[in-house]
PDB file of C-alpha atoms in Angstrom:
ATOM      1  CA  UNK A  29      68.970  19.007  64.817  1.00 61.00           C
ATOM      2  CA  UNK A  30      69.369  19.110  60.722  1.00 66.00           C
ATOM      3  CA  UNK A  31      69.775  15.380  61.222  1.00 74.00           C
ATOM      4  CA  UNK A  32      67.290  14.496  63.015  1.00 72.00           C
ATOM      5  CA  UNK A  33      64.931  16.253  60.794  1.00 76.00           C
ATOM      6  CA  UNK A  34      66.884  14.869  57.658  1.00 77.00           C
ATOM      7  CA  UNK A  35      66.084  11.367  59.225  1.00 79.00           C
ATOM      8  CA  UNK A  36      62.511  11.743  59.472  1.00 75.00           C
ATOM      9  CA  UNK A  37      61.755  13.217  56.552  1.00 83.00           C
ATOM     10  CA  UNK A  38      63.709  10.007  55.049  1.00 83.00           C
ATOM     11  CA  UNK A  39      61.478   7.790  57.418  1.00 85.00           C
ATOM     12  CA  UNK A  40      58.457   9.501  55.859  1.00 85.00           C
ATOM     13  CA  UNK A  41      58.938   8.908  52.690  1.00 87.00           C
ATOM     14  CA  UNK A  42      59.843   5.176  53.078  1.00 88.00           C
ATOM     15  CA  UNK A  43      56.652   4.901  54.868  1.00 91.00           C
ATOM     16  CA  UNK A  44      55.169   6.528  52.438  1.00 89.00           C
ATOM     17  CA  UNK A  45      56.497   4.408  49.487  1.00 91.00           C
ATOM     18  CA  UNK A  46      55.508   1.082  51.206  1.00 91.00           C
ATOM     19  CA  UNK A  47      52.287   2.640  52.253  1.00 91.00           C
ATOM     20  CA  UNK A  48      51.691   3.630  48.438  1.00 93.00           C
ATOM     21  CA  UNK A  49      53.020   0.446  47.361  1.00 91.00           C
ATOM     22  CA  UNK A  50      50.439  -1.317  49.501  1.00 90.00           C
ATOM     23  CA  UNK A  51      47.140   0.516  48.650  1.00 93.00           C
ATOM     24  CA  UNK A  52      48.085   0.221  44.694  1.00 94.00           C
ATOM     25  CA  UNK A  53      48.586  -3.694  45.228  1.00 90.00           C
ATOM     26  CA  UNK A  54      44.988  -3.669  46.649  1.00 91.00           C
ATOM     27  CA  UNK A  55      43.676  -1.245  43.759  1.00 94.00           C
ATOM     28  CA  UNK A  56      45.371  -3.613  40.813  1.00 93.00           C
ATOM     29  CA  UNK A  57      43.421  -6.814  42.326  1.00 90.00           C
ATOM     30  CA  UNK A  58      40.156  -4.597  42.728  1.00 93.00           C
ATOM     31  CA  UNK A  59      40.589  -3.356  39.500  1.00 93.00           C
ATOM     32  CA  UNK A  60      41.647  -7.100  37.818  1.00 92.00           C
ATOM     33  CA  UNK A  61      38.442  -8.751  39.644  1.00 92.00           C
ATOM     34  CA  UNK A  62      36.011  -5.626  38.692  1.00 94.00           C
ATOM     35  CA  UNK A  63      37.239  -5.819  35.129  1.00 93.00           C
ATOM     36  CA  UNK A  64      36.461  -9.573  34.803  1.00 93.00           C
ATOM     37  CA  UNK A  65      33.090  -9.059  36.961  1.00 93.00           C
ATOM     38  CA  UNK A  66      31.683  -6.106  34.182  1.00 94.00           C
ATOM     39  CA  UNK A  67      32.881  -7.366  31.080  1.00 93.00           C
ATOM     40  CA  UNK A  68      31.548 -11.569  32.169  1.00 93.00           C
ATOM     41  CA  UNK A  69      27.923  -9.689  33.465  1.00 92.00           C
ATOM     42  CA  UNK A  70      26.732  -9.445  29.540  1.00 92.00           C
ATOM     43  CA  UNK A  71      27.392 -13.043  28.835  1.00 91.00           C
ATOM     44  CA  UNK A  72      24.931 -14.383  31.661  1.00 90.00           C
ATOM     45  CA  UNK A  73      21.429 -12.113  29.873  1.00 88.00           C
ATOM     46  CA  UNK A  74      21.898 -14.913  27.177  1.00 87.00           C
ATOM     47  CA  UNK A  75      23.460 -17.621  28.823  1.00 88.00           C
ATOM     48  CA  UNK A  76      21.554 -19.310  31.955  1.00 90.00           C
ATOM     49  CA  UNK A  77      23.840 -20.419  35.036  1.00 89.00           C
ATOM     50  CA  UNK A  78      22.516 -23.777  35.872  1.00 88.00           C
ATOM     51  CA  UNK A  79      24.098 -24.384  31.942  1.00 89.00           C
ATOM     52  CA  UNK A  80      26.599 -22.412  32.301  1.00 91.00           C
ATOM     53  CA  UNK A  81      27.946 -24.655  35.396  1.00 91.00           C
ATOM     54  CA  UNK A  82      25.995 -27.727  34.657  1.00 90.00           C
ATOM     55  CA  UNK A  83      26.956 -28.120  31.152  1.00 89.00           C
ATOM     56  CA  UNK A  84      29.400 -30.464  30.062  1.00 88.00           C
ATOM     57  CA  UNK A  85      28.898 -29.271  26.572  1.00 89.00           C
ATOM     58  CA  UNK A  86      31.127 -26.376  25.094  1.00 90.00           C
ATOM     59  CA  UNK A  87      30.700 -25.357  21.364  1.00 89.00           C
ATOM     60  CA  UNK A  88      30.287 -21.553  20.715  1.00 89.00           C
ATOM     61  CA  UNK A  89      30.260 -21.481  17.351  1.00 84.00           C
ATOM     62  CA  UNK A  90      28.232 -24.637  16.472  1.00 82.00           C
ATOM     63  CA  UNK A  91      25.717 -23.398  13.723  1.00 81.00           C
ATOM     64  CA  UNK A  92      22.504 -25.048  15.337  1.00 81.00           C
ATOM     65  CA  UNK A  93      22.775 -23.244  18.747  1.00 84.00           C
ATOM     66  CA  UNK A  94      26.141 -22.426  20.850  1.00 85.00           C
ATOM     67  CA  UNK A  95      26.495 -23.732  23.683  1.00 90.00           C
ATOM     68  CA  UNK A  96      28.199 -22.737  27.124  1.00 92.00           C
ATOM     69  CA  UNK A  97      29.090 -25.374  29.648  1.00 91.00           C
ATOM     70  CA  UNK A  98      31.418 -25.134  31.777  1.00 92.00           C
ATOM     71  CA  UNK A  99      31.431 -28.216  34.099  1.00 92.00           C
ATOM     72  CA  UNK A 100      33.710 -30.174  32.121  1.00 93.00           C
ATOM     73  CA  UNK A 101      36.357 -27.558  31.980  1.00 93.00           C
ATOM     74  CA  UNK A 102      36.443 -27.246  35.826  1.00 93.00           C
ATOM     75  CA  UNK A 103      36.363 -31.225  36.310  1.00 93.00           C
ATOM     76  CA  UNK A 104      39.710 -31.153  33.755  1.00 93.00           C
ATOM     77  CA  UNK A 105      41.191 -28.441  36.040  1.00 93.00           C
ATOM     78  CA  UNK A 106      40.231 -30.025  39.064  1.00 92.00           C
ATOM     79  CA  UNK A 107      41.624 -33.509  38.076  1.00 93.00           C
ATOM     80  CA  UNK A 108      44.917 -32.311  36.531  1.00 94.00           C
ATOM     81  CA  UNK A 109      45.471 -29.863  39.393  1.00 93.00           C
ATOM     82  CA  UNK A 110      44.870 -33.080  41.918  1.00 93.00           C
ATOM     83  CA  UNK A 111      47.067 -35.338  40.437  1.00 94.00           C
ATOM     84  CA  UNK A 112      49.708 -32.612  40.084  1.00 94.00           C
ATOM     85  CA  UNK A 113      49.445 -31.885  43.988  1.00 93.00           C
ATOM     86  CA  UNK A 114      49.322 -36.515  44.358  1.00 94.00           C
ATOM     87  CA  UNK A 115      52.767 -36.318  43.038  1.00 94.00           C
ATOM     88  CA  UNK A 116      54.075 -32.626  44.619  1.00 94.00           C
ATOM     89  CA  UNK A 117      53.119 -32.871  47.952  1.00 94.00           C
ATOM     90  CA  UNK A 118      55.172 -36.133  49.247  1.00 94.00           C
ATOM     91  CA  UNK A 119      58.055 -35.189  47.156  1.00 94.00           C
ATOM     92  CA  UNK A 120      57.738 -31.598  48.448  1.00 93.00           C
ATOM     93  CA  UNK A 121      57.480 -32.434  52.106  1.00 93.00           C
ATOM     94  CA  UNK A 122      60.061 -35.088  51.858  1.00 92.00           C
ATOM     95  CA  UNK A 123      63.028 -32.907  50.067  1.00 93.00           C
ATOM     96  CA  UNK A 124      61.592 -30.264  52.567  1.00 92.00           C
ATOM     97  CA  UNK A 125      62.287 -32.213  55.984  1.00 91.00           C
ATOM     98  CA  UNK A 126      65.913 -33.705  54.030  1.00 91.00           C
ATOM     99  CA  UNK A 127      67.119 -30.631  53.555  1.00 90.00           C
ATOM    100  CA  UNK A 128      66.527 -28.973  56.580  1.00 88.00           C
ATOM    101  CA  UNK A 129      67.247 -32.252  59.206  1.00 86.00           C
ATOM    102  CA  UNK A 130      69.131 -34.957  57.159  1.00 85.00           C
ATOM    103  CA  UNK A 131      71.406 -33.120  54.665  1.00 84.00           C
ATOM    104  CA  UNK A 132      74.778 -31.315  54.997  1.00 83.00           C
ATOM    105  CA  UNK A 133      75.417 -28.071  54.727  1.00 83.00           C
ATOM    106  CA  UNK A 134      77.165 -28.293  51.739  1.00 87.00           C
ATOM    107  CA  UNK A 135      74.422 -30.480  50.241  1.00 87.00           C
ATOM    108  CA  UNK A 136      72.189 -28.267  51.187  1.00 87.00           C
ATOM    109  CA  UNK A 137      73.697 -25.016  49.332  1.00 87.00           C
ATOM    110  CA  UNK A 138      74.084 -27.268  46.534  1.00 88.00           C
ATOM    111  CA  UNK A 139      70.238 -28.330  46.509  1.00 88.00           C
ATOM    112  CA  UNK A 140      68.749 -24.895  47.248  1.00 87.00           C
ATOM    113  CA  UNK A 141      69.992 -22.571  44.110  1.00 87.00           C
ATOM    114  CA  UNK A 142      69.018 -25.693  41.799  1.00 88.00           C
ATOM    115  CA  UNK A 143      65.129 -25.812  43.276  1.00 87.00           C
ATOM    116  CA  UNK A 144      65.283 -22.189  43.282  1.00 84.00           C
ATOM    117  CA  UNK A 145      66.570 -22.391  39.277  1.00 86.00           C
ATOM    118  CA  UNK A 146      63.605 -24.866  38.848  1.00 85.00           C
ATOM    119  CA  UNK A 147      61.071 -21.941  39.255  1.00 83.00           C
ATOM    120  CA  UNK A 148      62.539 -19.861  37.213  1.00 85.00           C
ATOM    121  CA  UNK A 149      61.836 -22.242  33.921  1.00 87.00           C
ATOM    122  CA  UNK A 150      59.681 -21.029  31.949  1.00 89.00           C
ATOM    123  CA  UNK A 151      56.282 -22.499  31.323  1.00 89.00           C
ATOM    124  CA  UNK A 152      56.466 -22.947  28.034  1.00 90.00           C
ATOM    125  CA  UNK A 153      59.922 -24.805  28.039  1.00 92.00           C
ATOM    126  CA  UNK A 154      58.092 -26.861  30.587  1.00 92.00           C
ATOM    127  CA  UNK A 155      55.116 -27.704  28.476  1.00 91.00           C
ATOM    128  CA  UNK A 156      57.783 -28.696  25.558  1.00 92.00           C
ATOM    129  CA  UNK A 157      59.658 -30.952  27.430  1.00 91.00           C
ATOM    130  CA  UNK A 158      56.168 -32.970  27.759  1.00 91.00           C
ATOM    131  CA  UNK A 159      55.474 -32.722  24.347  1.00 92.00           C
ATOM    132  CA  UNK A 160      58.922 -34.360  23.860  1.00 92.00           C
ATOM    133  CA  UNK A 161      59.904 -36.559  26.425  1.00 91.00           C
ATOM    134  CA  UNK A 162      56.960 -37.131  28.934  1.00 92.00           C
ATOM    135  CA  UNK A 163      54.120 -37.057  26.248  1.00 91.00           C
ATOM    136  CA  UNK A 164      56.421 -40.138  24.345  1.00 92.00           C
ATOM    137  CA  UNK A 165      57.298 -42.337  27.369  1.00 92.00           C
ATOM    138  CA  UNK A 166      54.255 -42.019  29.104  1.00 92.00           C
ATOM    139  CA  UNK A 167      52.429 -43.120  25.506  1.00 91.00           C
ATOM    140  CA  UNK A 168      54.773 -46.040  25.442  1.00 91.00           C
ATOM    141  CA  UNK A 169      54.238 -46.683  28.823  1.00 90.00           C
ATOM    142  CA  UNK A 170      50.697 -47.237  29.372  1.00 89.00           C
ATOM    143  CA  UNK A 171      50.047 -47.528  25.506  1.00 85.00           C
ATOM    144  CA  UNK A 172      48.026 -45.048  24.976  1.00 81.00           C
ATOM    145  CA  UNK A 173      47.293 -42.150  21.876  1.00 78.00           C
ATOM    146  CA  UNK A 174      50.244 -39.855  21.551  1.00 83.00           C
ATOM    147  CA  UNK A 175      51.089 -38.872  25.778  1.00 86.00           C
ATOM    148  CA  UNK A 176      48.904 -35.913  25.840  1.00 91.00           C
ATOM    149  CA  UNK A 177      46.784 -36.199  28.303  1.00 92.00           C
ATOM    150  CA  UNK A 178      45.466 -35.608  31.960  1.00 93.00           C
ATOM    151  CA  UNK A 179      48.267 -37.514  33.330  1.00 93.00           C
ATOM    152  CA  UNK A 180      51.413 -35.579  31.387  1.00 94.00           C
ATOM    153  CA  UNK A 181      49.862 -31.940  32.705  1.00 93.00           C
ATOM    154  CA  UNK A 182      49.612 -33.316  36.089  1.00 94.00           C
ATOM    155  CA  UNK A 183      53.397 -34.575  35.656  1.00 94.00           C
ATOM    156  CA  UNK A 184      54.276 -31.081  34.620  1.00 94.00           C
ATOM    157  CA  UNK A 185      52.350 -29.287  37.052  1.00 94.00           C
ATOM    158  CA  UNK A 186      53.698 -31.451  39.834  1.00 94.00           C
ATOM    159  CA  UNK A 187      57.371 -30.381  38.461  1.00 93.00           C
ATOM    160  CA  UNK A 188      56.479 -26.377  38.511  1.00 92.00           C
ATOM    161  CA  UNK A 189      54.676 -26.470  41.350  1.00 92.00           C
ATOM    162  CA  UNK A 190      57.466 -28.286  44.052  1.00 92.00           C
ATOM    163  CA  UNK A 191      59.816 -25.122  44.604  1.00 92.00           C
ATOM    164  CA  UNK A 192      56.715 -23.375  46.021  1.00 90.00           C
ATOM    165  CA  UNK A 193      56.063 -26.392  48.245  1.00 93.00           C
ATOM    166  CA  UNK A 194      59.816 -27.585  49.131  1.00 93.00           C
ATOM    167  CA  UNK A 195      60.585 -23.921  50.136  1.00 90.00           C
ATOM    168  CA  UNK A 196      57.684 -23.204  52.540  1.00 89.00           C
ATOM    169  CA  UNK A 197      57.371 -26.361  53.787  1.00 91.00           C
ATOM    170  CA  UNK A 198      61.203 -25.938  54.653  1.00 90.00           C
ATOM    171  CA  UNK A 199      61.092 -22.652  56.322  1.00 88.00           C
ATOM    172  CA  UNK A 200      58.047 -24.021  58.575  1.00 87.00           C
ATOM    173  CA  UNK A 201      60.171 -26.877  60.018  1.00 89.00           C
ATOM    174  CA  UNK A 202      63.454 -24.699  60.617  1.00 88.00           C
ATOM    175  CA  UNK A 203      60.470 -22.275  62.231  1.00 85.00           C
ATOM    176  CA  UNK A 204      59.863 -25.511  64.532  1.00 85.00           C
ATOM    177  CA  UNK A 205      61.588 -24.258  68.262  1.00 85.00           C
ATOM    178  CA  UNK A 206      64.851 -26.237  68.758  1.00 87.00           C
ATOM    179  CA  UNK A 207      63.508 -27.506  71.843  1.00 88.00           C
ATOM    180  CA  UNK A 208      61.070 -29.708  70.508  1.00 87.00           C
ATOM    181  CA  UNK A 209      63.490 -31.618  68.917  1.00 87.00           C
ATOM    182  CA  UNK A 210      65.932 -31.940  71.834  1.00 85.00           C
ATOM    183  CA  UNK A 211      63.432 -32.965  74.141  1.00 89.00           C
ATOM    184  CA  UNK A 212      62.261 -35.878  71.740  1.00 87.00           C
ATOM    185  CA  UNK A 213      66.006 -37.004  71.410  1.00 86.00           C
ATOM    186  CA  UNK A 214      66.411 -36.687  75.351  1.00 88.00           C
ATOM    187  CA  UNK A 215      63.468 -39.277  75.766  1.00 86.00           C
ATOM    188  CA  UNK A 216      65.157 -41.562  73.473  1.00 87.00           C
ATOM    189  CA  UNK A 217      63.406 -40.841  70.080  1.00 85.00           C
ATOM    190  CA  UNK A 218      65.277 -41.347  66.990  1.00 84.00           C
ATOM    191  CA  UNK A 219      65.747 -38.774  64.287  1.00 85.00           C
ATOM    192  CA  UNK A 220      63.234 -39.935  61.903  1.00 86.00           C
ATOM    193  CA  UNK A 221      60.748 -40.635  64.613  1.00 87.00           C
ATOM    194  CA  UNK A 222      61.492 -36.747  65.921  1.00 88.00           C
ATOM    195  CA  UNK A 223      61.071 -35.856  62.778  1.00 87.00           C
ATOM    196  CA  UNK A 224      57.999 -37.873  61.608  1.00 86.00           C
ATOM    197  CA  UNK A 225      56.184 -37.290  64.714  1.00 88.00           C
ATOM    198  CA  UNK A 226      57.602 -33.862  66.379  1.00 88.00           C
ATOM    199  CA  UNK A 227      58.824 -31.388  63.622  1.00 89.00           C
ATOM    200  CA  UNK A 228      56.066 -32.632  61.249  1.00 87.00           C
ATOM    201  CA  UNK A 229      53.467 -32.037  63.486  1.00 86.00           C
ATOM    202  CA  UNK A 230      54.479 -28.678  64.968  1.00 85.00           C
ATOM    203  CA  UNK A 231      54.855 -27.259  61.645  1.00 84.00           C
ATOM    204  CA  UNK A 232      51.698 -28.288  59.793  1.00 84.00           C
ATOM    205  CA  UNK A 233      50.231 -25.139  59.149  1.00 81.00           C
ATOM    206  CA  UNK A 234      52.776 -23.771  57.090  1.00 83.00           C
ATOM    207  CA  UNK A 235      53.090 -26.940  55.400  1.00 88.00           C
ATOM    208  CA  UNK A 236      49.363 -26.665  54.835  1.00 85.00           C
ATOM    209  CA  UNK A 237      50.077 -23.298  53.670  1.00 83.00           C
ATOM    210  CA  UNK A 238      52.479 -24.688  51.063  1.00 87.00           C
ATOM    211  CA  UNK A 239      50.499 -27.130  49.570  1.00 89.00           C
ATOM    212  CA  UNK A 240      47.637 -24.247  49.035  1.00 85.00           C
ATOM    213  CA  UNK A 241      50.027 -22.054  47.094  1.00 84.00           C
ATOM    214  CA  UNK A 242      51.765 -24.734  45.265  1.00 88.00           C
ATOM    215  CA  UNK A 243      47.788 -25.512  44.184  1.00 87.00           C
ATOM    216  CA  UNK A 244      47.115 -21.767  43.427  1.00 83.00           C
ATOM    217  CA  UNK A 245      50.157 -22.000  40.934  1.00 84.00           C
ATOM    218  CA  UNK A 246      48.752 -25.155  39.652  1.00 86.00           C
ATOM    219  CA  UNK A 247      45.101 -24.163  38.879  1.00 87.00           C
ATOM    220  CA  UNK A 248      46.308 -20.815  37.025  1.00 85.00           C
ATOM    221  CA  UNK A 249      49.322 -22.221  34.983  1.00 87.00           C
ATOM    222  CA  UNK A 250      48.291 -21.994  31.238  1.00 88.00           C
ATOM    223  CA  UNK A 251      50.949 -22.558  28.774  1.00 89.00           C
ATOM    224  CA  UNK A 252      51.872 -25.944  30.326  1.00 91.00           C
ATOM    225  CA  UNK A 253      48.537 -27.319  30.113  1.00 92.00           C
ATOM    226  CA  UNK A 254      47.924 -25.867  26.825  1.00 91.00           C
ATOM    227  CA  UNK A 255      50.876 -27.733  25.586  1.00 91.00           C
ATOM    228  CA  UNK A 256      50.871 -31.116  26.872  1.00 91.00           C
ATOM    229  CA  UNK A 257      47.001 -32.159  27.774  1.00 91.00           C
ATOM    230  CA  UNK A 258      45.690 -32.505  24.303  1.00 89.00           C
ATOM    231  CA  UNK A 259      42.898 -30.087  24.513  1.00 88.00           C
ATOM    232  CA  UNK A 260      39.987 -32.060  23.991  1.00 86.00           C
ATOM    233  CA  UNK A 261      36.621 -30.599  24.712  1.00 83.00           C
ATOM    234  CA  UNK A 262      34.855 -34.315  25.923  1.00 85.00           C
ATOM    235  CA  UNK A 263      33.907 -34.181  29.417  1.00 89.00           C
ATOM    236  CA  UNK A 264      37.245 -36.367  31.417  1.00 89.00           C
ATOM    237  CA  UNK A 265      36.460 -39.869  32.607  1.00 87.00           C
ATOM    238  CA  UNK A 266      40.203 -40.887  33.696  1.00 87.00           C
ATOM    239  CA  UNK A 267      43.475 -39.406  33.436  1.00 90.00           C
ATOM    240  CA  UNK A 268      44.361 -41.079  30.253  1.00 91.00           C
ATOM    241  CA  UNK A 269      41.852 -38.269  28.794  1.00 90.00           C
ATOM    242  CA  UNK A 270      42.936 -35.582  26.989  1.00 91.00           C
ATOM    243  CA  UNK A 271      41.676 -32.645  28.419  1.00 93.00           C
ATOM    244  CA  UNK A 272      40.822 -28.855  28.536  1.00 92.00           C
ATOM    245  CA  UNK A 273      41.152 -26.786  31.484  1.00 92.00           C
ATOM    246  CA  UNK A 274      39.797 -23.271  32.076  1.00 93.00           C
ATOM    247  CA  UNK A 275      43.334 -21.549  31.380  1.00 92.00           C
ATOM    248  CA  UNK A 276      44.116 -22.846  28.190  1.00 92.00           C
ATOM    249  CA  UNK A 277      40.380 -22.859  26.720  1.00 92.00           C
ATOM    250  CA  UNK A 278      40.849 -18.900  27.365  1.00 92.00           C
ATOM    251  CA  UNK A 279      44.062 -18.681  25.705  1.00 90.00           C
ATOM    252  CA  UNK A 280      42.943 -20.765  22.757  1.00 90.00           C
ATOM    253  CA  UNK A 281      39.833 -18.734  22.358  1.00 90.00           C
ATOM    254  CA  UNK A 282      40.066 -15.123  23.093  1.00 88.00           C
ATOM    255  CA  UNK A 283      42.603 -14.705  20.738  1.00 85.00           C
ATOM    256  CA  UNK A 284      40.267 -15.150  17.397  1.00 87.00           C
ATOM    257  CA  UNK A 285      36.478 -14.490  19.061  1.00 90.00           C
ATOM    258  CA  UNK A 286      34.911 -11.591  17.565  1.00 89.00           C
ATOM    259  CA  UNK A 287      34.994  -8.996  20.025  1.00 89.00           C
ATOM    260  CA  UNK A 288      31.316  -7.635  22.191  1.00 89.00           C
ATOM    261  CA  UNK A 289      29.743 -11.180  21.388  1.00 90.00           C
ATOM    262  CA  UNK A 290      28.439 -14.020  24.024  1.00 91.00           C
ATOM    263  CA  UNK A 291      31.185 -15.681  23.592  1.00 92.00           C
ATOM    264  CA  UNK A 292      33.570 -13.097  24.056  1.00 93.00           C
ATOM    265  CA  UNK A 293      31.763 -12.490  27.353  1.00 94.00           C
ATOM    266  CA  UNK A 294      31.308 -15.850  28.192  1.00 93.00           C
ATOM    267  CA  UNK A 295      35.032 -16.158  27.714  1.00 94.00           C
ATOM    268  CA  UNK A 296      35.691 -13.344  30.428  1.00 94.00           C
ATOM    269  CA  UNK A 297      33.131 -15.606  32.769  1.00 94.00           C
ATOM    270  CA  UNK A 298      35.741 -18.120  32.586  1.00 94.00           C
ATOM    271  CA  UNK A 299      38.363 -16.118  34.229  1.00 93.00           C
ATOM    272  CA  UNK A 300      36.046 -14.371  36.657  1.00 93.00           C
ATOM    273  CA  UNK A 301      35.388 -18.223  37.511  1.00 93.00           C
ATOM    274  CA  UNK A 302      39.345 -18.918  37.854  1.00 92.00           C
ATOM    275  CA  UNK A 303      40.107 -15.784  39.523  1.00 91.00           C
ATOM    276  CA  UNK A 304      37.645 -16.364  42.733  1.00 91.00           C
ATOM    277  CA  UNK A 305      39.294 -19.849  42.921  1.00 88.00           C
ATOM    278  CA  UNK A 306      42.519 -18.900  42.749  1.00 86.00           C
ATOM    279  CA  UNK A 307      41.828 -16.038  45.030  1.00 86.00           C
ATOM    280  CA  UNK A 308      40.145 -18.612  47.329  1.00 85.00           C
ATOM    281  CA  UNK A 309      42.949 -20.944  47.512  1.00 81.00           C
ATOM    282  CA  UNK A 310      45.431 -18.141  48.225  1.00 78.00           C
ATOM    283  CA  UNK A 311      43.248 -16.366  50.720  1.00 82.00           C
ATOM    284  CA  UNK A 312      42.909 -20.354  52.597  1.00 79.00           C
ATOM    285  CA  UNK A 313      46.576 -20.139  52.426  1.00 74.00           C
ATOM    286  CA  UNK A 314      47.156 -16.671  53.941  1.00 76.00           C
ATOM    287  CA  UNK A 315      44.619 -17.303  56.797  1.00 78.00           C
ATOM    288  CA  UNK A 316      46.586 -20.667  57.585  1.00 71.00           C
ATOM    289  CA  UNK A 317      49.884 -19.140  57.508  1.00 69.00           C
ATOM    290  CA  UNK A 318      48.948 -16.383  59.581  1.00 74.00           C
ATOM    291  CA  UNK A 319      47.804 -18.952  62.290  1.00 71.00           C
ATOM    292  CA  UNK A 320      50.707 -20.755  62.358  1.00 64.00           C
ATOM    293  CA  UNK A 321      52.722 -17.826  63.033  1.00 64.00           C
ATOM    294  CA  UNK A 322      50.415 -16.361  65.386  1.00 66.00           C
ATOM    295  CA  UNK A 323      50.766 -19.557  67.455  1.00 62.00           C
ATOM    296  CA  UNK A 324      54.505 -19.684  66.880  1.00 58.00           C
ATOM    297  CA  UNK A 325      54.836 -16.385  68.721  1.00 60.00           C
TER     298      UNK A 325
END
């Protein structure tokens, strides 16, 4: 009987912990998005919001009139956060479906720790390496400025952003039912055609699901970008362009702006902004995920 009782009070209290655990995870995002939602409210009674999205034009501190526009901010984000998913995603999915149908199982102990390793690098030792060495050879390359452009950060991006993508993408085709496969081999398919056209297939939503974290992480990196996209506050016409995305522009900035003014505000409007897409992109992600393993039951 004293065990029994000793065993449900110990039940309890686990549920208890992950039930706590839970509702403060929930409270911390509420809390994040309300803090960004008060403190950006003051910056909109001075600044409109068809300039404040429209704009391409972002000087605070110009001594005519400041300005606050946004739009070319998001297009930089946008742009290096697409061609950092061009290069991820067939990389991703392709190291994905080798490791879990092609390669070994020696290879493929080998191969996991070392993608695992890769996103565990910091940020900042990723941004040096394309001051360094992608910055240089992509300057020499294409001959252009010093390497510090659109292109580089989507280079880096693409590099930080594959162990999200290789892992999930991995565990959704060894999710795929063994049966699949050996019916598609029993009717005379290859491997690769199994593969390309059975195991792919099947487990698109969590590959789907990937690809949308692997672009959360993308969109909110800030150190990278900071370091190897050259900052420049010109509204983006290629990805030769140096550019400024949201996350750095706040990191730049909030550091040295005079606290309680419009652009300290307007700052703060900037990360509401890159909160609710990053939020967006993760919820898309979540609801996908869920599907797929709705359907897989």
């Amino acid at each position: 009987m004293r065990t029994k009782k000793r065993r449900d009070l110990k039940e309890s209290a686990i549920r208890a912990f992950f039930f706590t655990s839970g509702v403060l995870a929930v409270l911390v995002l509420v809390g994040i998005f309300l803090t960004l939602l008060v403190t950006a409210f003051p910056a909109f009674r001075e600044i409109k919001l068809g300039e404040f999205f429209a704009s391409t034009r972002w000087d605070p501190t110009s001594p005519e009139k400041a300005e606050y526009g946004l739009l070319s901010m998001i297009v930089s984000t946008l742009m290096v956060t697409a061609g950092a998913l061009a290069l991820a995603v067939p990389v991703g999915i392709g190291v994905a479906a080798y490791l879990s149908d092609v390669a070994h199982w020696r290879t493929r102990e080998i191969l996991k720790p070392i993608i695992e390793i890769l996103a565990g690098i910091p940020s900042v030792v990723v941004g040096f390496l394309g001051i360094v060495l992608f910055g240089p050879a992509l300057a020499k390359l294409f001959h252009t400025g010093n390497g510090l452009n659109a292109l580089n950060g989507s280079i880096l991006l693409a590099i930080m952003a594959l162990p999200t993508i290789i892992s999930i993408s991995e565990d959704s085709l060894n999710a795929v039912p063994r049966a699949y496969s050996e019916a598609s081999l029993a009717l005379g398919a290859s491997r690769w055609q199994t593969l390309v056209r059975v195991k792919l297939p099947a487990g698109l939503s969590g590959i789907v699901a990937a690809v949308m974290l692997g672009m959360g992480r993308a969109i909110g990196e800030t150190m990278t970008v900071l370091m190897a996209t050259g900052n420049a506050r010109s509204f983006p016409t290629g990805m030769f362009d140096a550019v400024r995305t949201m996350t750095s522009n706040i990191a730049i900035e909030l550091g040295e702006v005079p606290y309680y003014t419009t652009h300290y505000y307007a700052l703060f409007a900037i990360g509401l902004v890159l909160f609710v897409m990053t939020f967006a992109v993760n919820l898309v992600a979540d609801v996908v995920l869920r599907k797929y393993q709705e359907r897989e039951r």
